[in-house]
Coordinates of C-alpha atoms and ligand atoms in Angstrom, one line a residue:
X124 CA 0.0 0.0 0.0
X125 CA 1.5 3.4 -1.1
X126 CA 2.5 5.3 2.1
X127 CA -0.4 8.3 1.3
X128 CA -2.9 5.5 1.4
X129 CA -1.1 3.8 4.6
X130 CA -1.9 6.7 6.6
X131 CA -5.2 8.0 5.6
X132 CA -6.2 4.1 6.9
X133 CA -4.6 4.7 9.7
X134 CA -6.1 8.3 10.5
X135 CA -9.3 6.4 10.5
X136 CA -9.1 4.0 12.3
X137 CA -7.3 6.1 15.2
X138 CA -10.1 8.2 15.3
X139 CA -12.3 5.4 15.8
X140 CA -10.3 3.6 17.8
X141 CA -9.9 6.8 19.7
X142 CA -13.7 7.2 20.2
X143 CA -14.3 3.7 21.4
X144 CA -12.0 3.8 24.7
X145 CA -13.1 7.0 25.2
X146 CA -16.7 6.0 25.2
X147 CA -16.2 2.3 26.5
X148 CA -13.4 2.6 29.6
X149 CA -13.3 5.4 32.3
X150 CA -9.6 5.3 32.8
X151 CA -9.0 6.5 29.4
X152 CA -11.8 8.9 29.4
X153 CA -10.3 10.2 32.6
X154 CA -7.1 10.5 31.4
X155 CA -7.9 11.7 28.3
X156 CA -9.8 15.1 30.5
X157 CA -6.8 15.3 32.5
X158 CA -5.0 16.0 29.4
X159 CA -7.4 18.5 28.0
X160 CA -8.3 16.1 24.7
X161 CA -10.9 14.9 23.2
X162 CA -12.2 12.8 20.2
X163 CA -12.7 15.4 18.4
X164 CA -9.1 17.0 18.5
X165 CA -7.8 13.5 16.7
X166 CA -8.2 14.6 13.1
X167 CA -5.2 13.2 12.1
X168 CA -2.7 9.7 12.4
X169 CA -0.3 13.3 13.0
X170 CA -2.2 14.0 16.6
X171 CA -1.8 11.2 17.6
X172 CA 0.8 12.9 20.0
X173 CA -1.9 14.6 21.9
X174 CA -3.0 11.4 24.0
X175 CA -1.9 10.3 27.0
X176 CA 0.5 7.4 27.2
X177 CA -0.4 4.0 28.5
X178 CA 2.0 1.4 30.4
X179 CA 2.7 -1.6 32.2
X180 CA 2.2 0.1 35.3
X181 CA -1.4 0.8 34.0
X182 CA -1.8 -2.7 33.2
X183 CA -1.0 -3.9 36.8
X184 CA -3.3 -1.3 38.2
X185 CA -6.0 -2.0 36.3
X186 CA -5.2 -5.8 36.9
X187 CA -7.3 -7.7 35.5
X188 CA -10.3 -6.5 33.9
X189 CA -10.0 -2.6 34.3
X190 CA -8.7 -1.7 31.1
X191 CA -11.1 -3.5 29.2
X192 CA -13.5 -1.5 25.8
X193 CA -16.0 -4.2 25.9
X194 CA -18.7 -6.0 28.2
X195 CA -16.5 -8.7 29.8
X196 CA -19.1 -11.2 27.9
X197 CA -17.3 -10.2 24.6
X198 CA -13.7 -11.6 25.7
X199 CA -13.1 -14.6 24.7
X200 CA -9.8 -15.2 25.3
X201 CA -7.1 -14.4 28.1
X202 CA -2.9 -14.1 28.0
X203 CA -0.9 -13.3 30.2
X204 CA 2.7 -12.1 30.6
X205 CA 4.7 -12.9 33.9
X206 CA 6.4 -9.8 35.5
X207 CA 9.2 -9.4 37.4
X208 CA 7.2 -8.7 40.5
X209 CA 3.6 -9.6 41.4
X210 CA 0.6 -10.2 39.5
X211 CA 1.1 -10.9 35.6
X212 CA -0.1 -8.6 32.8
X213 CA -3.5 -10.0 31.4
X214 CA -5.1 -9.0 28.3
X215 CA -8.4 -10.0 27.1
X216 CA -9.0 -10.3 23.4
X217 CA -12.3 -10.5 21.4
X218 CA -13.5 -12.7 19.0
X219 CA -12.4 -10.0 16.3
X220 CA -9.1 -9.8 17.9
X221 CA -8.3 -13.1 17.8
X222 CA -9.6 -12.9 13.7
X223 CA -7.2 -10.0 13.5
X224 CA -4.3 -12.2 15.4
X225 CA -4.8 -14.6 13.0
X226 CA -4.7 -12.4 10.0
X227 CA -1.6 -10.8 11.1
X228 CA 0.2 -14.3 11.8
X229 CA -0.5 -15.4 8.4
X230 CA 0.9 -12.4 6.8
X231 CA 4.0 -12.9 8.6
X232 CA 4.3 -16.7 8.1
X233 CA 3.7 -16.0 4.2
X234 CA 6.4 -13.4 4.2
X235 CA 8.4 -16.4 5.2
X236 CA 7.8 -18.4 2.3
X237 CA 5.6 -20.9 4.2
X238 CA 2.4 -22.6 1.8
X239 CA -0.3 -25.1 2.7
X240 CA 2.4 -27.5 1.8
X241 CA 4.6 -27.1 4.9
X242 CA 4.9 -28.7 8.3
X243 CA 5.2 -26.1 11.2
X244 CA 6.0 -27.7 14.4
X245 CA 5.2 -25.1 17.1
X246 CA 7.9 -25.8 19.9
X247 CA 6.9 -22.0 21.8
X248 CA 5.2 -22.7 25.0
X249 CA 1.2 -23.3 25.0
X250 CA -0.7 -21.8 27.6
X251 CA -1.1 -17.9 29.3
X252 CA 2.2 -17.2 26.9
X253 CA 1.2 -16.2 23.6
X254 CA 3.7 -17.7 21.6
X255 CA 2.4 -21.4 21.4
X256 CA -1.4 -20.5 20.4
X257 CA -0.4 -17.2 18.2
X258 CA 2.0 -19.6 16.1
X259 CA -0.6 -22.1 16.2
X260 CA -3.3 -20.0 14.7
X261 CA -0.8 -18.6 12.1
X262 CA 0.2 -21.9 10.9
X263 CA -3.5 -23.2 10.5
X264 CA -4.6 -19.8 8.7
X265 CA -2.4 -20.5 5.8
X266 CA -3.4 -24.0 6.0
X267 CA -0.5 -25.9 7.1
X268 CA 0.2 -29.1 9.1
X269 CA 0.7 -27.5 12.4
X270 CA 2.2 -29.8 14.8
X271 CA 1.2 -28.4 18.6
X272 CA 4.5 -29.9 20.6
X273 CA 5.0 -27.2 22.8
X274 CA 7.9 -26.3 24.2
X275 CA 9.9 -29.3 26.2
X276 CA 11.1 -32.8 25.7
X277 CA 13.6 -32.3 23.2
X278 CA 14.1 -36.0 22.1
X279 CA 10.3 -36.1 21.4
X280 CA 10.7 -32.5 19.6
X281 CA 13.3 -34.2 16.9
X282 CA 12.0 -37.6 16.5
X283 CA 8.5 -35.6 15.5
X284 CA 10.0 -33.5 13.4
X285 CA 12.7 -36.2 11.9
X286 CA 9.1 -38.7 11.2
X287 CA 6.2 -35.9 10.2
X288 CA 8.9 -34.3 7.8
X289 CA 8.7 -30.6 9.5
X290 CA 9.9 -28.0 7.3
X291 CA 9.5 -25.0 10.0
X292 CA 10.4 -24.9 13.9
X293 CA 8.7 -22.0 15.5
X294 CA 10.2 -21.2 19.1
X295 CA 12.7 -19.5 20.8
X296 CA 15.9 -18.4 19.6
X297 CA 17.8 -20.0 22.4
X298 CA 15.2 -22.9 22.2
X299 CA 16.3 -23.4 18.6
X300 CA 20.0 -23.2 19.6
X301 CA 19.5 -26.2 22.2
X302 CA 17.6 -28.3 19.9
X303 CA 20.6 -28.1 17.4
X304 CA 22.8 -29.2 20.3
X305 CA 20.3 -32.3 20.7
X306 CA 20.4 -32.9 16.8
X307 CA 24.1 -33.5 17.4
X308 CA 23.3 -36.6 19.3
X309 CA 20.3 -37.8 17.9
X310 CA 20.1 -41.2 15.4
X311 CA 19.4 -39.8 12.4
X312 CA 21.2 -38.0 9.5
X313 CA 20.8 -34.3 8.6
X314 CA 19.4 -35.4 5.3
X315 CA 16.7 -37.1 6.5
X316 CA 15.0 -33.9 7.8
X317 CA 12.8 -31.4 6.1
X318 CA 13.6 -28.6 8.7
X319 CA 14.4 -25.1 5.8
X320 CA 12.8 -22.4 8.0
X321 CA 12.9 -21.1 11.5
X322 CA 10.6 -18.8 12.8
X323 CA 12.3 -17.3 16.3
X324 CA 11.1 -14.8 18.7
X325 CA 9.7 -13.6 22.3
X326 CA 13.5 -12.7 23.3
X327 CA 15.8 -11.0 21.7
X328 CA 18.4 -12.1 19.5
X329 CA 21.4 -10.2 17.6
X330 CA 22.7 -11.5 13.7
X331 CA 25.7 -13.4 15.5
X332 CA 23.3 -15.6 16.8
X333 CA 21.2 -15.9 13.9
X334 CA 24.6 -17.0 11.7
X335 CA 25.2 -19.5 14.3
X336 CA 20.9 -21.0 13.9
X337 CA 21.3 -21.2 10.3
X338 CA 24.6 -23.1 10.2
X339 CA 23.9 -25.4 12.9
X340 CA 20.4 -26.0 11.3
X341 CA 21.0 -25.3 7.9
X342 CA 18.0 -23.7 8.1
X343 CA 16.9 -19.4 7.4
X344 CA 16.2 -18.0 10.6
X345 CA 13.1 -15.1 10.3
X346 CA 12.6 -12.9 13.3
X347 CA 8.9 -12.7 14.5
X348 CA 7.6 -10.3 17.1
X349 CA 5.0 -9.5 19.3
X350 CA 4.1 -8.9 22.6
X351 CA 1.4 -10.0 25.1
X352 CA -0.5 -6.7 25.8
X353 CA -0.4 -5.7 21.8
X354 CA -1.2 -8.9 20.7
X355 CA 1.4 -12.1 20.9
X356 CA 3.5 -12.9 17.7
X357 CA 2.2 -11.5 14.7
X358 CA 3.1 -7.3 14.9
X359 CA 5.9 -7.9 13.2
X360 CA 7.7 -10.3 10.5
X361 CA 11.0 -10.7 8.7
X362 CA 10.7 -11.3 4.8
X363 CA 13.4 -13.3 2.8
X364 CA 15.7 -10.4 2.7
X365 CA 16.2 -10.4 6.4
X366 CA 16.9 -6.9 6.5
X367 CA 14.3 -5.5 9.3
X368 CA 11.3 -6.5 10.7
X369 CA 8.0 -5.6 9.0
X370 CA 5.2 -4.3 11.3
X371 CA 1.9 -4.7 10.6
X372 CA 1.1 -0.8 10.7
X373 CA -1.8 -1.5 10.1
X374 CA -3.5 -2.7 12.8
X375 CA -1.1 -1.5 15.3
X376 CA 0.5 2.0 15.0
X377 CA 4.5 2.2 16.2
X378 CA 6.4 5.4 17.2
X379 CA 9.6 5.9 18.8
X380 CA 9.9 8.4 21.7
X381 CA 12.8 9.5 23.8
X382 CA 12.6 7.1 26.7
X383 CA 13.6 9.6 29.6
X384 CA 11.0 12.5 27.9
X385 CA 8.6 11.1 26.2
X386 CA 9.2 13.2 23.3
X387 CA 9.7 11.9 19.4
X388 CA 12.6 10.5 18.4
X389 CA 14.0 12.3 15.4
X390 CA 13.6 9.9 12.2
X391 CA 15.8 7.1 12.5
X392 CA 17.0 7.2 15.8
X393 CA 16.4 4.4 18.7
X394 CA 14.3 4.6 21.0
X395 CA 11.8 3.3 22.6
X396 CA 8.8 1.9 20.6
X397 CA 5.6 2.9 21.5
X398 CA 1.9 1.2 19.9
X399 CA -1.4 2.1 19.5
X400 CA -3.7 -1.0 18.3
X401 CA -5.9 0.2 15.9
X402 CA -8.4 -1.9 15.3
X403 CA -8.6 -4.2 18.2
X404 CA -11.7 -4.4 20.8
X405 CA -11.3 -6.0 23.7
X406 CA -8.3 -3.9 25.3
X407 CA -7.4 -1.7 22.7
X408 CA -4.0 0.6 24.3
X409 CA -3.0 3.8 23.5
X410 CA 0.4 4.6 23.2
X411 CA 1.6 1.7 24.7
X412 CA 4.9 2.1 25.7
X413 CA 6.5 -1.2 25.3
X414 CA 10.4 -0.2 26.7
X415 CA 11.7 -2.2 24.0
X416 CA 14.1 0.0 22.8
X417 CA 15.0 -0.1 18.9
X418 CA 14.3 2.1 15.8
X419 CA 12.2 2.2 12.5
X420 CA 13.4 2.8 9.0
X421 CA 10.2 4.0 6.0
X422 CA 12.3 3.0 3.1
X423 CA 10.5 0.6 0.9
X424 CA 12.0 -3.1 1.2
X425 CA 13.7 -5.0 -1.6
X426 CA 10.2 -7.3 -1.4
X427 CA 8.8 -4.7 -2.1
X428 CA 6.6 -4.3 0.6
X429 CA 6.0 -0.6 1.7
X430 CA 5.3 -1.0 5.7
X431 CA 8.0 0.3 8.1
X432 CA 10.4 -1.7 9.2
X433 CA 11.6 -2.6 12.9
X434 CA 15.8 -2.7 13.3
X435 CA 16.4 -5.3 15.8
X436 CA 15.2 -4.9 19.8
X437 CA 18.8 -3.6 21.4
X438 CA 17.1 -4.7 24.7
X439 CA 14.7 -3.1 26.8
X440 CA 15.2 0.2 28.5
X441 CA 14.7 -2.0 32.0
X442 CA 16.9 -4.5 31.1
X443 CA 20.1 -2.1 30.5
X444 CA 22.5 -2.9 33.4
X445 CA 24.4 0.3 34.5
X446 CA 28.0 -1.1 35.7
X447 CA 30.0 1.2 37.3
X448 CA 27.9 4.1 35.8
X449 CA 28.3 2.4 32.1
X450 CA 25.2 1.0 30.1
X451 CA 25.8 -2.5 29.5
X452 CA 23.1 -4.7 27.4
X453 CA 23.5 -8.3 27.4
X454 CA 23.0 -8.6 23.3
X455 CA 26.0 -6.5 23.0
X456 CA 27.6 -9.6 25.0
X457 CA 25.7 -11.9 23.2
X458 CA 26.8 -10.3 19.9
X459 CA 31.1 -10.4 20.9
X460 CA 30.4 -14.4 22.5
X461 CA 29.0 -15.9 19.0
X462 CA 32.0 -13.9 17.0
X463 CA 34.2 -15.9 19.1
X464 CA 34.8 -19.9 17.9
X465 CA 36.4 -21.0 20.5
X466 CA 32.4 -20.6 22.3
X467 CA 29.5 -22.1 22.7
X468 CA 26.6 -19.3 21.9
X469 CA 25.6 -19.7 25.7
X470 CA 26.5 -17.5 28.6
X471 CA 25.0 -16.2 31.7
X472 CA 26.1 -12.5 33.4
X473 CA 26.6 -12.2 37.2
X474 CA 26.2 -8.6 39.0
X475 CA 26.7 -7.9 42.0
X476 CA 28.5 -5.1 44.4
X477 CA 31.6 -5.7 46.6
X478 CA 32.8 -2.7 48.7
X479 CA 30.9 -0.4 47.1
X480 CA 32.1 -1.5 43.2
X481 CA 29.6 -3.3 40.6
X482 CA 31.4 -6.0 39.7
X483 CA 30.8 -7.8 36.2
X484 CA 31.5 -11.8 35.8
X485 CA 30.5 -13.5 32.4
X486 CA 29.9 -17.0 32.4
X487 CA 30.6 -18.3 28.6
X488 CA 30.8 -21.6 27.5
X489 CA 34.4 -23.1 26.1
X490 CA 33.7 -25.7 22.9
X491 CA 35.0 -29.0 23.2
X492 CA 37.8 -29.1 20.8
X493 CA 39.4 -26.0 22.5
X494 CA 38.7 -26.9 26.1
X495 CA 41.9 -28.0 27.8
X496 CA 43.7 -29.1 31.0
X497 CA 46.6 -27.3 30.3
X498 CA 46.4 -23.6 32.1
X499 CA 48.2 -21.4 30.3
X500 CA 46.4 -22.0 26.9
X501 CA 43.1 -21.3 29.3
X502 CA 44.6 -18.3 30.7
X503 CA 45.3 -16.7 27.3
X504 CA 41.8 -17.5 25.9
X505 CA 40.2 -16.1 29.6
X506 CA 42.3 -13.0 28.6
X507 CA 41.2 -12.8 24.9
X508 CA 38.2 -13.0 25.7
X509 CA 37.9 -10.5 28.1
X510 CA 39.9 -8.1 25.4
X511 CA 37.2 -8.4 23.1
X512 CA 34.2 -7.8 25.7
X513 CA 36.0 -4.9 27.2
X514 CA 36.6 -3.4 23.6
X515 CA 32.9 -3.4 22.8
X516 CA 31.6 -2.6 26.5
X517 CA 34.0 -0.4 27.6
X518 CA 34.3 -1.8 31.2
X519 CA 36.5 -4.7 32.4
X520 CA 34.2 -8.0 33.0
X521 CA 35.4 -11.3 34.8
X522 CA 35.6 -13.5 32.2
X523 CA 34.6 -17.3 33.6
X524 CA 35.5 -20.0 31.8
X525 CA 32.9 -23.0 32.0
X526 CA 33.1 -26.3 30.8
X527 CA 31.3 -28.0 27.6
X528 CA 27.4 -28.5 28.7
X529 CA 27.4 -26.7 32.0
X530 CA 25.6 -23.4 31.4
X531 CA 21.9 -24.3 31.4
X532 CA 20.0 -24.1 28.8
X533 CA 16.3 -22.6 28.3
X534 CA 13.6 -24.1 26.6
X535 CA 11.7 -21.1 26.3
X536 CA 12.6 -17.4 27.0
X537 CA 16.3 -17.5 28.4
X538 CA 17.0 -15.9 31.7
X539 CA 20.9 -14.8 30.8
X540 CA 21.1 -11.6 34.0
X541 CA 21.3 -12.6 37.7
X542 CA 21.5 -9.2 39.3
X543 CA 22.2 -9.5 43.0
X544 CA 22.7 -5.9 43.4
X545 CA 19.1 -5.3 43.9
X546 CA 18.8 -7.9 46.8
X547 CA 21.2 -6.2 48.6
Ligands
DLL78 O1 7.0 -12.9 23.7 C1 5.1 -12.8 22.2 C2 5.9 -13.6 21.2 C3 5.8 -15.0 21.3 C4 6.7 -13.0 20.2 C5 6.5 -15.8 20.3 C6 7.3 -13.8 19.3 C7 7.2 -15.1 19.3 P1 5.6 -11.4 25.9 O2 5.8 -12.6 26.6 O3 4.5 -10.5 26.3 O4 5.2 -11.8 24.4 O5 7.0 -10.6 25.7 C8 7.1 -9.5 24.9 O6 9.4 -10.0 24.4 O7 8.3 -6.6 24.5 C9 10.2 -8.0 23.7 O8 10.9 -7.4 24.8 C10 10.4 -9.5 23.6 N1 10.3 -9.9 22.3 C11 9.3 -10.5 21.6 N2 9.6 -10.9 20.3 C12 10.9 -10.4 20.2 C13 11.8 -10.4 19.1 C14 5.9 -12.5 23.5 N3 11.4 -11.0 17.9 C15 8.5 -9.0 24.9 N4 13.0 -9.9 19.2 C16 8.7 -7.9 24.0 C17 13.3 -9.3 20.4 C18 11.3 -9.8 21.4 N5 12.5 -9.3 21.5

């Protein structure tokens, strides 16, 4: 859709979508007085900056049902996301959104290259996650087997997709990684699988780490995104050329703001991304700010496809670790670790404070063939290593070398931060 067109759709719907919270739930309608606006000042996708934000925060006080657009008899559905602390987020999703879910999961799974004729085996978790049923629903909307294995039991997970002839995994990134590790041991050839396409998401994951998927799968590896309060995976989607992630602008509205004011990001720039549905019922949100912090480029794709595109989530403004007064994000580890092939793509990041000084160890993984008893060869890798993570984060980690298999591994989201600081 030419861009002109994009937005006039989009000016539309806002307004609409605009009219039904502020009709349909109090807190909005409140807030929305508070900020001296009103229905009829949205003319425009352009004022869009007038309203209010909505967050998390909102979401927890609103817990469950507060934040709702619709007679609780029109929900038919209910996610969840677990917080860091207390009561999960839950969103409740209409009939219609659950049509629109769909619709937007297609897309993205078509983008892929993915036909009626493929086998998706859905390895995210089933349940108050969003990853297990929004893949689910996207594979069976373009008619493809879809294989429901959830996430788990990683012998079962290859012997099914060895003997149903699965051309697509969907799950986690680190999921994907593990499973590759078990295809190592596992009785059967590489030849004897389907497996071509990957669909990986609900964390995030840098290019190193996608290099190491697609060799160790010899499969392409598409990013898919979403989150629980927007709707789960389907508001964005990678297409062959693997150069940014597609959002579905049409349904939900992104902006970048300045995470510390609130105010736009110039074009371009990261930040963090902010949504507004635009055509959901249940729980439609405003200006959603989701924390994830990343930025969005208008060119049209190679494909050919003229909706904006997503660079890759840097991390999340709440995930950032300040060490000794310098931001540290764990993909920038992430991204020096899989450069290195002496490691496995696994590691885990201690924090903590000792006399009054954050201290930084990094747990990585040495590879068989270069794991030794002899110490000095250790010490020297220990030492590169820490050369090349202190080059790209600018602070002095404790580089901790563990043996072959030891770091555990995740089988859905990874947990890769143990900050003790905050127990202290
Ligand atoms: O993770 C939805 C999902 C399921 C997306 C399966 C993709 C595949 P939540 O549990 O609510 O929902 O977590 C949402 O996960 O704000 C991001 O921080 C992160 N995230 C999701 N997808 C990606 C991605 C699901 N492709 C939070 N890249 C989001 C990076 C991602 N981070």
């Amino acid at each position: 859709m030419p861009r002109e067109q994009m937005r006039k759709l989009q000016s539309e719907r806002l307004k609409e979508v605009v009219e039904r919270v502020y009709n349909n739930c109090a807190p909005y309608r409140e807030r929305m007085q508070q900020a001296g606006v009103s229905p009829a000042d949205i003319k425009s996708i352009d004022d869009i900056v007038k309203l209010p934000f909505t967050s998390k925060k909102d979401l927890r006080d609103y817990y469950p049902f507060g934040l709702l657009s619709v007679p609780q008899e029109e929900i038919v559905r209910i996610h969840a996301s677990s917080g860091t602390t207390g009561k999960p987020i839950v969103a409740g999703y209409t009939q219609n959104d659950l049509d629109i879910w769909n619709e937007v999961g297609a897309r993205c799974f078509t983008a892929y290259g993915l036909t009626n004729s493929d086998v998706v085996q859905v390895a995210y978790g089933y349940g108050l996650f969003t990853g297990g049923l929004g893949a689910n629903g996207a594979s069976e909307t373009i008619g493809a087997i879809t294989v429901p294995a959830s996430s788990g039991n990683t012998e079962k997970q290859i012997m099914l997709m060895h003997d149903l002839g699965v051309t697509t995994l969907a799950c986690t990134p680190s999921y994907a990684l593990y499973l590759a590790e078990g295809l190592k041991g596992a009785p059967y050839k590489r030849e004897e699988f389907k497996l071509k396409i990957g669909v990986f998401g609900a964390e995030p994951w840098t290019e190193a780490m996608r290099r190491e998927i697609e060799e160790s799968l010899g499969i392409k590896a598409y990013d898919i995104y979403g989150l629980t309060e927007i709707i789960g995976p389907g508001v964005g989607h990678e297409c062959i050329y693997q150069n940014g992630t597609h959002l579905c602008e049409d349904h939900f509205f992104p902006e970048i703001i300045n995470p510390e004011t609130g105010e736009p990001a110039a074009k371009g720039e990261t930040g963090e991304l902010v949504f507004t549905t635009l055509t959901k019922t249940g729980m439609p949100l405003i200006r959603f700010r989701t924390r994830d912090l990343t930025s969005l480029n208008y060119e049209t794709c190679d494909c050919g496809r003229t909706s904006v595109r997503m660079g890759r989530i840097l991390g999340r403004s709440d995930d950032m670790l300040i060490i000794r007064g310098v931001n540290v994000f764990p993909s920038q580890v992430e991204a020096v670790i899989c450069e290195l092939p002496e490691l496995e793509p696994h590691y885990f990041i201690v924090v903590d404070r000792l006399n009054n000084s954050d201290t930084l160890e990094i747990q990585v993984e040495v590879k068989d063939d270069f794991y030794s008893d002899e110490l000095p060869k250790m010490i020297d890798l220990k030492k590169h290593i820490a050369h090349k993570l202190h080059s790209v984060l600018g602070i002095h980690p404790d580089v901790k070398l563990m043996e072959p298999r030891t770091i555990e591994r995740s089988q859905g989201k990874a947990k890769r931060v143990d900050d003790r600081r905050k127990l202290m």
